[in-house]
Amino acid sequence: EDQVTQSPEALRLQEGESSSLNCSYTVSGLRGLFWYRQDPGKGPEFLFTLYSAGEEKEKERLKATLTKKESFLHITAPKPEDSATYLCAVQARTSGGSYIPTFGRGTSLIVHP
Amino acid sequence: DVKVTQSSRYLVKRTGEKVFLECVQDMDHENMFWYRQDPGLGLRLIYFSYDVKMKEKGDIPEGYSVSREKKERFSLILESASTNQTSMYLCASSPLDMGYGYTFGSGTRLTVV
């Protein structure tokens, strides 16, 4: 059963057209929710960590928010260079008892000039 | 600039070969991880290590083993490569507090023929 579900799978925007990406999770006892950006052919790049409902973090045109069941990555007035896959991960318990981030499948964002 | 370096960018191996993927980090991080990334499946954890000579299985450890003899180096071993192990392999490291996020390498695209 998926613990982390991202939607939409793909999103196309015009430059300047603001939108939001969604990450819903089902783990109990959240210990951290992470957002990453991944460019084609590269490893993911860390953006944010959120710990508790109501928390928000911002970086340039990106703002991440967290509720008890989901997180949103809001993109304000995006530019073509914001095109990437955005990954969400939640810190969940492994079968061995450790808490390791489990990744969603990502949202592929394309911003057209 | 902090780095996670993976020894090969592209690798082609034959079925049945023993394959070594090397990863080195220069940040003195305690935790190191190996993921594989496949289209439609996202990032899946193979193994991780929280200390030298310590390791824990992730979600898909079958067919893989790991070695961490030094803090900065974490190796992934495919004991007998099979075609279903064709994938992008990503190494990552983090400090003990994973809230600071992972630093990923650029990945090794492995093809098993």
PDB file of C-alpha atoms in Angstrom:
ATOM      1  CA  GLU A   1       0.000   0.000   0.000  1.00  0.00           C
ATOM      2  CA  ASP A   2       1.386   3.378  -1.046  1.00  0.00           C
ATOM      3  CA  GLN A   3       2.197   5.611   1.874  1.00  0.00           C
ATOM      4  CA  VAL A   4       2.906   8.604  -0.326  1.00  0.00           C
ATOM      5  CA  THR A   5       0.791   9.629  -3.329  1.00  0.00           C
ATOM      6  CA  GLN A   6       1.635  12.578  -5.525  1.00  0.00           C
ATOM      7  CA  SER A   7      -0.720  14.285  -7.947  1.00  0.00           C
ATOM      8  CA  PRO A   8      -0.922  15.141 -10.694  1.00  0.00           C
ATOM      9  CA  GLU A   9       1.601  12.840 -12.370  1.00  0.00           C
ATOM     10  CA  ALA A  10       2.329  15.542 -14.924  1.00  0.00           C
ATOM     11  CA  LEU A  11       1.544  19.235 -15.133  1.00  0.00           C
ATOM     12  CA  ARG A  12       2.033  21.693 -17.946  1.00  0.00           C
ATOM     13  CA  LEU A  13       1.889  25.417 -17.175  1.00  0.00           C
ATOM     14  CA  GLN A  14       2.430  28.612 -19.058  1.00  0.00           C
ATOM     15  CA  GLU A  15       5.093  30.900 -17.698  1.00  0.00           C
ATOM     16  CA  GLY A  16       3.529  32.976 -14.927  1.00  0.00           C
ATOM     17  CA  GLU A  17       0.621  30.576 -14.365  1.00  0.00           C
ATOM     18  CA  SER A  18       0.647  29.688 -10.663  1.00  0.00           C
ATOM     19  CA  SER A  19      -0.381  26.222  -9.494  1.00  0.00           C
ATOM     20  CA  SER A  20       0.039  23.629  -6.750  1.00  0.00           C
ATOM     21  CA  LEU A  21       1.373  20.102  -6.535  1.00  0.00           C
ATOM     22  CA  ASN A  22      -0.114  17.695  -4.012  1.00  0.00           C
ATOM     23  CA  CYS A  23       1.451  15.043  -1.800  1.00  0.00           C
ATOM     24  CA  SER A  24      -0.909  12.979   0.339  1.00  0.00           C
ATOM     25  CA  TYR A  25       0.379  10.507   2.911  1.00  0.00           C
ATOM     26  CA  THR A  26      -1.010   7.792   5.134  1.00  0.00           C
ATOM     27  CA  VAL A  27       1.781   7.204   7.638  1.00  0.00           C
ATOM     28  CA  SER A  28       0.996   7.715  11.277  1.00  0.00           C
ATOM     29  CA  GLY A  29       3.335   9.601  13.525  1.00  0.00           C
ATOM     30  CA  LEU A  30       4.889  11.768  10.821  1.00  0.00           C
ATOM     31  CA  ARG A  31       8.531  12.488  11.551  1.00  0.00           C
ATOM     32  CA  GLY A  32       9.211  14.659   8.554  1.00  0.00           C
ATOM     33  CA  LEU A  33       7.953  15.381   5.053  1.00  0.00           C
ATOM     34  CA  PHE A  34      10.501  16.309   2.414  1.00  0.00           C
ATOM     35  CA  TRP A  35      10.349  17.964  -0.982  1.00  0.00           C
ATOM     36  CA  TYR A  36      13.013  17.449  -3.636  1.00  0.00           C
ATOM     37  CA  ARG A  37      13.521  18.696  -7.166  1.00  0.00           C
ATOM     38  CA  GLN A  38      15.005  16.398  -9.811  1.00  0.00           C
ATOM     39  CA  ASP A  39      16.291  17.525 -13.206  1.00  0.00           C
ATOM     40  CA  PRO A  40      16.591  14.967 -16.030  1.00  0.00           C
ATOM     41  CA  GLY A  41      19.667  12.784 -15.695  1.00  0.00           C
ATOM     42  CA  LYS A  42      20.542  14.111 -12.247  1.00  0.00           C
ATOM     43  CA  GLY A  43      20.023  13.108  -8.663  1.00  0.00           C
ATOM     44  CA  PRO A  44      17.260  14.801  -6.627  1.00  0.00           C
ATOM     45  CA  GLU A  45      18.080  18.087  -4.917  1.00  0.00           C
ATOM     46  CA  PHE A  46      16.734  18.781  -1.433  1.00  0.00           C
ATOM     47  CA  LEU A  47      14.279  21.683  -1.108  1.00  0.00           C
ATOM     48  CA  PHE A  48      12.382  21.568   2.212  1.00  0.00           C
ATOM     49  CA  THR A  49      11.583  19.597   5.344  1.00  0.00           C
ATOM     50  CA  LEU A  50       8.249  20.087   7.119  1.00  0.00           C
ATOM     51  CA  TYR A  51       7.506  18.578  10.508  1.00  0.00           C
ATOM     52  CA  SER A  52       4.086  19.607  11.744  1.00  0.00           C
ATOM     53  CA  ALA A  53       0.670  20.651  10.457  1.00  0.00           C
ATOM     54  CA  GLY A  54       0.511  24.356   9.744  1.00  0.00           C
ATOM     55  CA  GLU A  55       4.195  24.661   8.981  1.00  0.00           C
ATOM     56  CA  GLU A  56       5.234  26.529   5.817  1.00  0.00           C
ATOM     57  CA  LYS A  57       8.574  26.996   4.093  1.00  0.00           C
ATOM     58  CA  GLU A  58       9.502  29.184   1.136  1.00  0.00           C
ATOM     59  CA  LYS A  59      12.286  29.343  -1.405  1.00  0.00           C
ATOM     60  CA  GLU A  60      12.089  31.775  -4.304  1.00  0.00           C
ATOM     61  CA  ARG A  61       8.881  30.924  -6.198  1.00  0.00           C
ATOM     62  CA  LEU A  62       8.187  27.776  -4.179  1.00  0.00           C
ATOM     63  CA  LYS A  63       6.195  27.472  -0.970  1.00  0.00           C
ATOM     64  CA  ALA A  64       5.555  24.181   0.815  1.00  0.00           C
ATOM     65  CA  THR A  65       2.704  23.728   3.276  1.00  0.00           C
ATOM     66  CA  LEU A  66       1.678  20.820   5.471  1.00  0.00           C
ATOM     67  CA  THR A  67      -1.599  19.536   6.917  1.00  0.00           C
ATOM     68  CA  LYS A  68      -2.245  16.332   8.836  1.00  0.00           C
ATOM     69  CA  LYS A  69      -2.914  14.399   5.627  1.00  0.00           C
ATOM     70  CA  GLU A  70      -1.152  16.186   2.806  1.00  0.00           C
ATOM     71  CA  SER A  71       1.398  18.698   1.683  1.00  0.00           C
ATOM     72  CA  PHE A  72       1.222  21.202  -1.130  1.00  0.00           C
ATOM     73  CA  LEU A  73       4.036  22.693  -3.133  1.00  0.00           C
ATOM     74  CA  HIS A  74       2.790  26.010  -4.438  1.00  0.00           C
ATOM     75  CA  ILE A  75       4.583  27.472  -7.429  1.00  0.00           C
ATOM     76  CA  THR A  76       3.993  31.195  -7.917  1.00  0.00           C
ATOM     77  CA  ALA A  77       4.545  32.759 -11.353  1.00  0.00           C
ATOM     78  CA  PRO A  78       6.693  29.855 -12.563  1.00  0.00           C
ATOM     79  CA  LYS A  79       9.492  30.244 -15.095  1.00  0.00           C
ATOM     80  CA  PRO A  80      10.742  27.682 -17.629  1.00  0.00           C
ATOM     81  CA  GLU A  81      13.719  26.944 -15.358  1.00  0.00           C
ATOM     82  CA  ASP A  82      11.273  25.581 -12.764  1.00  0.00           C
ATOM     83  CA  SER A  83      10.607  22.659 -15.118  1.00  0.00           C
ATOM     84  CA  ALA A  84      11.622  19.477 -13.297  1.00  0.00           C
ATOM     85  CA  THR A  85      10.204  16.492 -11.466  1.00  0.00           C
ATOM     86  CA  TYR A  86       9.213  17.302  -7.902  1.00  0.00           C
ATOM     87  CA  LEU A  87       9.421  14.479  -5.395  1.00  0.00           C
ATOM     88  CA  CYS A  88       7.783  14.214  -2.007  1.00  0.00           C
ATOM     89  CA  ALA A  89       9.005  11.854   0.716  1.00  0.00           C
ATOM     90  CA  VAL A  90       7.721  11.040   4.191  1.00  0.00           C
ATOM     91  CA  GLN A  91       9.757   9.625   7.031  1.00  0.00           C
ATOM     92  CA  ALA A  92       8.269   6.198   7.645  1.00  0.00           C
ATOM     93  CA  ARG A  93       9.254   3.144   9.606  1.00  0.00           C
ATOM     94  CA  THR A  94      11.109   0.400   7.709  1.00  0.00           C
ATOM     95  CA  SER A  95      10.624  -3.321   8.372  1.00  0.00           C
ATOM     96  CA  GLY A  96      13.805  -3.136  10.427  1.00  0.00           C
ATOM     97  CA  GLY A  97      12.387  -0.447  12.688  1.00  0.00           C
ATOM     98  CA  SER A  98      14.337   2.520  11.398  1.00  0.00           C
ATOM     99  CA  TYR A  99      12.708   5.716  10.150  1.00  0.00           C
ATOM    100  CA  ILE A 100      13.686   6.363   6.558  1.00  0.00           C
ATOM    101  CA  PRO A 101      12.039   8.638   3.994  1.00  0.00           C
ATOM    102  CA  THR A 102       9.716   6.858   1.558  1.00  0.00           C
ATOM    103  CA  PHE A 103       9.387   8.633  -1.784  1.00  0.00           C
ATOM    104  CA  GLY A 104       6.337   9.286  -3.905  1.00  0.00           C
ATOM    105  CA  ARG A 105       6.479   8.788  -7.672  1.00  0.00           C
ATOM    106  CA  GLY A 106       6.803  12.473  -8.391  1.00  0.00           C
ATOM    107  CA  THR A 107       5.094  15.184 -10.420  1.00  0.00           C
ATOM    108  CA  SER A 108       6.691  16.128 -13.717  1.00  0.00           C
ATOM    109  CA  LEU A 109       6.312  19.872 -14.230  1.00  0.00           C
ATOM    110  CA  ILE A 110       6.844  21.579 -17.575  1.00  0.00           C
ATOM    111  CA  VAL A 111       6.637  25.349 -17.777  1.00  0.00           C
ATOM    112  CA  HIS A 112       6.263  26.743 -21.282  1.00  0.00           C
ATOM    113  CA  PRO A 113       7.655  30.201 -22.129  1.00  0.00           C
TER     114      PRO A 113
ATOM    115  CA  ASP B   1      30.825  22.462  -2.568  1.00  0.00           C
ATOM    116  CA  VAL B   2      29.677  19.287  -0.829  1.00  0.00           C
ATOM    117  CA  LYS B   3      29.537  16.201  -2.941  1.00  0.00           C
ATOM    118  CA  VAL B   4      28.364  12.655  -3.334  1.00  0.00           C
ATOM    119  CA  THR B   5      30.338  11.057  -6.133  1.00  0.00           C
ATOM    120  CA  GLN B   6      29.324   7.875  -7.901  1.00  0.00           C
ATOM    121  CA  SER B   7      32.128   6.127  -9.699  1.00  0.00           C
ATOM    122  CA  SER B   8      30.396   5.500 -13.027  1.00  0.00           C
ATOM    123  CA  ARG B   9      27.801   7.465 -14.934  1.00  0.00           C
ATOM    124  CA  TYR B  10      26.942   4.648 -17.352  1.00  0.00           C
ATOM    125  CA  LEU B  11      27.675   0.958 -17.032  1.00  0.00           C
ATOM    126  CA  VAL B  12      26.888  -2.026 -19.260  1.00  0.00           C
ATOM    127  CA  LYS B  13      27.305  -5.500 -17.795  1.00  0.00           C
ATOM    128  CA  ARG B  14      26.455  -9.019 -18.819  1.00  0.00           C
ATOM    129  CA  THR B  15      23.957 -11.286 -17.073  1.00  0.00           C
ATOM    130  CA  GLY B  16      25.638 -13.212 -14.276  1.00  0.00           C
ATOM    131  CA  GLU B  17      28.499 -10.768 -13.754  1.00  0.00           C
ATOM    132  CA  LYS B  18      29.334  -9.446 -10.305  1.00  0.00           C
ATOM    133  CA  VAL B  19      28.906  -5.673 -10.371  1.00  0.00           C
ATOM    134  CA  PHE B  20      30.285  -3.084  -7.971  1.00  0.00           C
ATOM    135  CA  LEU B  21      28.828   0.425  -7.720  1.00  0.00           C
ATOM    136  CA  GLU B  22      30.910   2.810  -5.649  1.00  0.00           C
ATOM    137  CA  CYS B  23      29.825   5.943  -3.827  1.00  0.00           C
ATOM    138  CA  VAL B  24      31.972   8.430  -1.920  1.00  0.00           C
ATOM    139  CA  GLN B  25      30.838  11.447   0.111  1.00  0.00           C
ATOM    140  CA  ASP B  26      33.008  14.263   1.446  1.00  0.00           C
ATOM    141  CA  MET B  27      30.631  15.683   4.066  1.00  0.00           C
ATOM    142  CA  ASP B  28      31.447  13.380   7.000  1.00  0.00           C
ATOM    143  CA  HIS B  29      27.817  12.195   6.959  1.00  0.00           C
ATOM    144  CA  GLU B  30      26.844   9.266   9.156  1.00  0.00           C
ATOM    145  CA  ASN B  31      24.052   7.925   6.918  1.00  0.00           C
ATOM    146  CA  MET B  32      24.443   6.600   3.401  1.00  0.00           C
ATOM    147  CA  PHE B  33      21.799   5.094   1.135  1.00  0.00           C
ATOM    148  CA  TRP B  34      21.367   3.222  -2.117  1.00  0.00           C
ATOM    149  CA  TYR B  35      18.183   3.687  -4.158  1.00  0.00           C
ATOM    150  CA  ARG B  36      17.109   2.521  -7.556  1.00  0.00           C
ATOM    151  CA  GLN B  37      14.834   4.637  -9.720  1.00  0.00           C
ATOM    152  CA  ASP B  38      12.590   3.175 -12.396  1.00  0.00           C
ATOM    153  CA  PRO B  39       9.933   4.903 -14.525  1.00  0.00           C
ATOM    154  CA  GLY B  40       6.524   4.623 -12.897  1.00  0.00           C
ATOM    155  CA  LEU B  41       7.951   3.146  -9.701  1.00  0.00           C
ATOM    156  CA  GLY B  42       9.849   6.075  -8.281  1.00  0.00           C
ATOM    157  CA  LEU B  43      12.746   5.817  -5.866  1.00  0.00           C
ATOM    158  CA  ARG B  44      12.996   2.551  -3.946  1.00  0.00           C
ATOM    159  CA  LEU B  45      15.397   1.971  -1.084  1.00  0.00           C
ATOM    160  CA  ILE B  46      17.767  -0.974  -1.482  1.00  0.00           C
ATOM    161  CA  TYR B  47      20.038  -0.666   1.566  1.00  0.00           C
ATOM    162  CA  PHE B  48      21.212   1.989   3.926  1.00  0.00           C
ATOM    163  CA  SER B  49      23.973   2.355   6.473  1.00  0.00           C
ATOM    164  CA  TYR B  50      24.007   4.533   9.583  1.00  0.00           C
ATOM    165  CA  ASP B  51      27.592   3.804  10.587  1.00  0.00           C
ATOM    166  CA  VAL B  52      30.743   2.083   9.410  1.00  0.00           C
ATOM    167  CA  LYS B  53      30.188  -1.658   9.034  1.00  0.00           C
ATOM    168  CA  MET B  54      26.494  -1.206   9.876  1.00  0.00           C
ATOM    169  CA  LYS B  55      23.774  -1.820   7.322  1.00  0.00           C
ATOM    170  CA  GLU B  56      20.046  -2.304   7.168  1.00  0.00           C
ATOM    171  CA  LYS B  57      17.852  -3.693   4.414  1.00  0.00           C
ATOM    172  CA  GLY B  58      15.509  -1.380   2.614  1.00  0.00           C
ATOM    173  CA  ASP B  59      12.417  -2.280   0.639  1.00  0.00           C
ATOM    174  CA  ILE B  60      14.066  -4.251  -2.185  1.00  0.00           C
ATOM    175  CA  PRO B  61      17.350  -5.831  -0.968  1.00  0.00           C
ATOM    176  CA  GLU B  62      17.035  -9.112  -2.868  1.00  0.00           C
ATOM    177  CA  GLY B  63      19.925  -9.670  -5.263  1.00  0.00           C
ATOM    178  CA  TYR B  64      22.027  -6.911  -3.698  1.00  0.00           C
ATOM    179  CA  SER B  65      24.559  -6.558  -0.921  1.00  0.00           C
ATOM    180  CA  VAL B  66      26.479  -3.581   0.448  1.00  0.00           C
ATOM    181  CA  SER B  67      29.756  -2.775   2.087  1.00  0.00           C
ATOM    182  CA  ARG B  68      30.781   0.153   4.249  1.00  0.00           C
ATOM    183  CA  GLU B  69      34.349  -0.232   5.448  1.00  0.00           C
ATOM    184  CA  LYS B  70      35.027   3.506   5.726  1.00  0.00           C
ATOM    185  CA  LYS B  71      32.681   6.316   6.702  1.00  0.00           C
ATOM    186  CA  GLU B  72      32.960   8.106   3.381  1.00  0.00           C
ATOM    187  CA  ARG B  73      32.449   5.099   1.109  1.00  0.00           C
ATOM    188  CA  PHE B  74      29.379   2.919   0.519  1.00  0.00           C
ATOM    189  CA  SER B  75      29.438   0.210  -2.121  1.00  0.00           C
ATOM    190  CA  LEU B  76      26.521  -1.601  -3.720  1.00  0.00           C
ATOM    191  CA  ILE B  77      27.186  -5.099  -5.027  1.00  0.00           C
ATOM    192  CA  LEU B  78      25.082  -7.018  -7.485  1.00  0.00           C
ATOM    193  CA  GLU B  79      26.155 -10.586  -6.778  1.00  0.00           C
ATOM    194  CA  SER B  80      24.962 -11.982 -10.129  1.00  0.00           C
ATOM    195  CA  ALA B  81      23.518  -9.297 -12.368  1.00  0.00           C
ATOM    196  CA  SER B  82      20.189  -9.949 -14.033  1.00  0.00           C
ATOM    197  CA  THR B  83      18.310  -8.010 -16.693  1.00  0.00           C
ATOM    198  CA  ASN B  84      15.661  -6.906 -14.168  1.00  0.00           C
ATOM    199  CA  GLN B  85      18.398  -5.000 -12.362  1.00  0.00           C
ATOM    200  CA  THR B  86      18.734  -2.644 -15.302  1.00  0.00           C
ATOM    201  CA  SER B  87      17.975   0.704 -13.689  1.00  0.00           C
ATOM    202  CA  MET B  88      19.238   4.089 -12.504  1.00  0.00           C
ATOM    203  CA  TYR B  89      21.058   3.674  -9.189  1.00  0.00           C
ATOM    204  CA  LEU B  90      21.289   6.665  -6.871  1.00  0.00           C
ATOM    205  CA  CYS B  91      23.511   6.992  -3.831  1.00  0.00           C
ATOM    206  CA  ALA B  92      22.713   9.529  -1.117  1.00  0.00           C
ATOM    207  CA  SER B  93      24.095  10.637   2.211  1.00  0.00           C
ATOM    208  CA  SER B  94      22.732  12.596   5.145  1.00  0.00           C
ATOM    209  CA  PRO B  95      23.797  13.661   8.591  1.00  0.00           C
ATOM    210  CA  LEU B  96      22.388  11.790  11.570  1.00  0.00           C
ATOM    211  CA  ASP B  97      19.470  14.233  11.653  1.00  0.00           C
ATOM    212  CA  MET B  98      17.755  13.426   8.369  1.00  0.00           C
ATOM    213  CA  GLY B  99      15.758  16.643   8.616  1.00  0.00           C
ATOM    214  CA  TYR B 100      18.599  18.305   6.749  1.00  0.00           C
ATOM    215  CA  GLY B 101      17.707  16.177   3.742  1.00  0.00           C
ATOM    216  CA  TYR B 102      19.737  13.884   1.578  1.00  0.00           C
ATOM    217  CA  THR B 103      22.528  14.871  -0.768  1.00  0.00           C
ATOM    218  CA  PHE B 104      22.297  12.665  -3.836  1.00  0.00           C
ATOM    219  CA  GLY B 105      24.907  11.661  -6.341  1.00  0.00           C
ATOM    220  CA  SER B 106      24.293  12.053 -10.068  1.00  0.00           C
ATOM    221  CA  GLY B 107      23.406   8.398 -10.492  1.00  0.00           C
ATOM    222  CA  THR B 108      24.713   5.374 -12.352  1.00  0.00           C
ATOM    223  CA  ARG B 109      22.640   4.117 -15.238  1.00  0.00           C
ATOM    224  CA  LEU B 110      23.240   0.370 -15.297  1.00  0.00           C
ATOM    225  CA  THR B 111      22.234  -1.788 -18.231  1.00  0.00           C
ATOM    226  CA  VAL B 112      22.425  -5.570 -17.870  1.00  0.00           C
ATOM    227  CA  VAL B 113      22.404  -7.410 -21.173  1.00  0.00           C
TER     228      VAL B 113
END
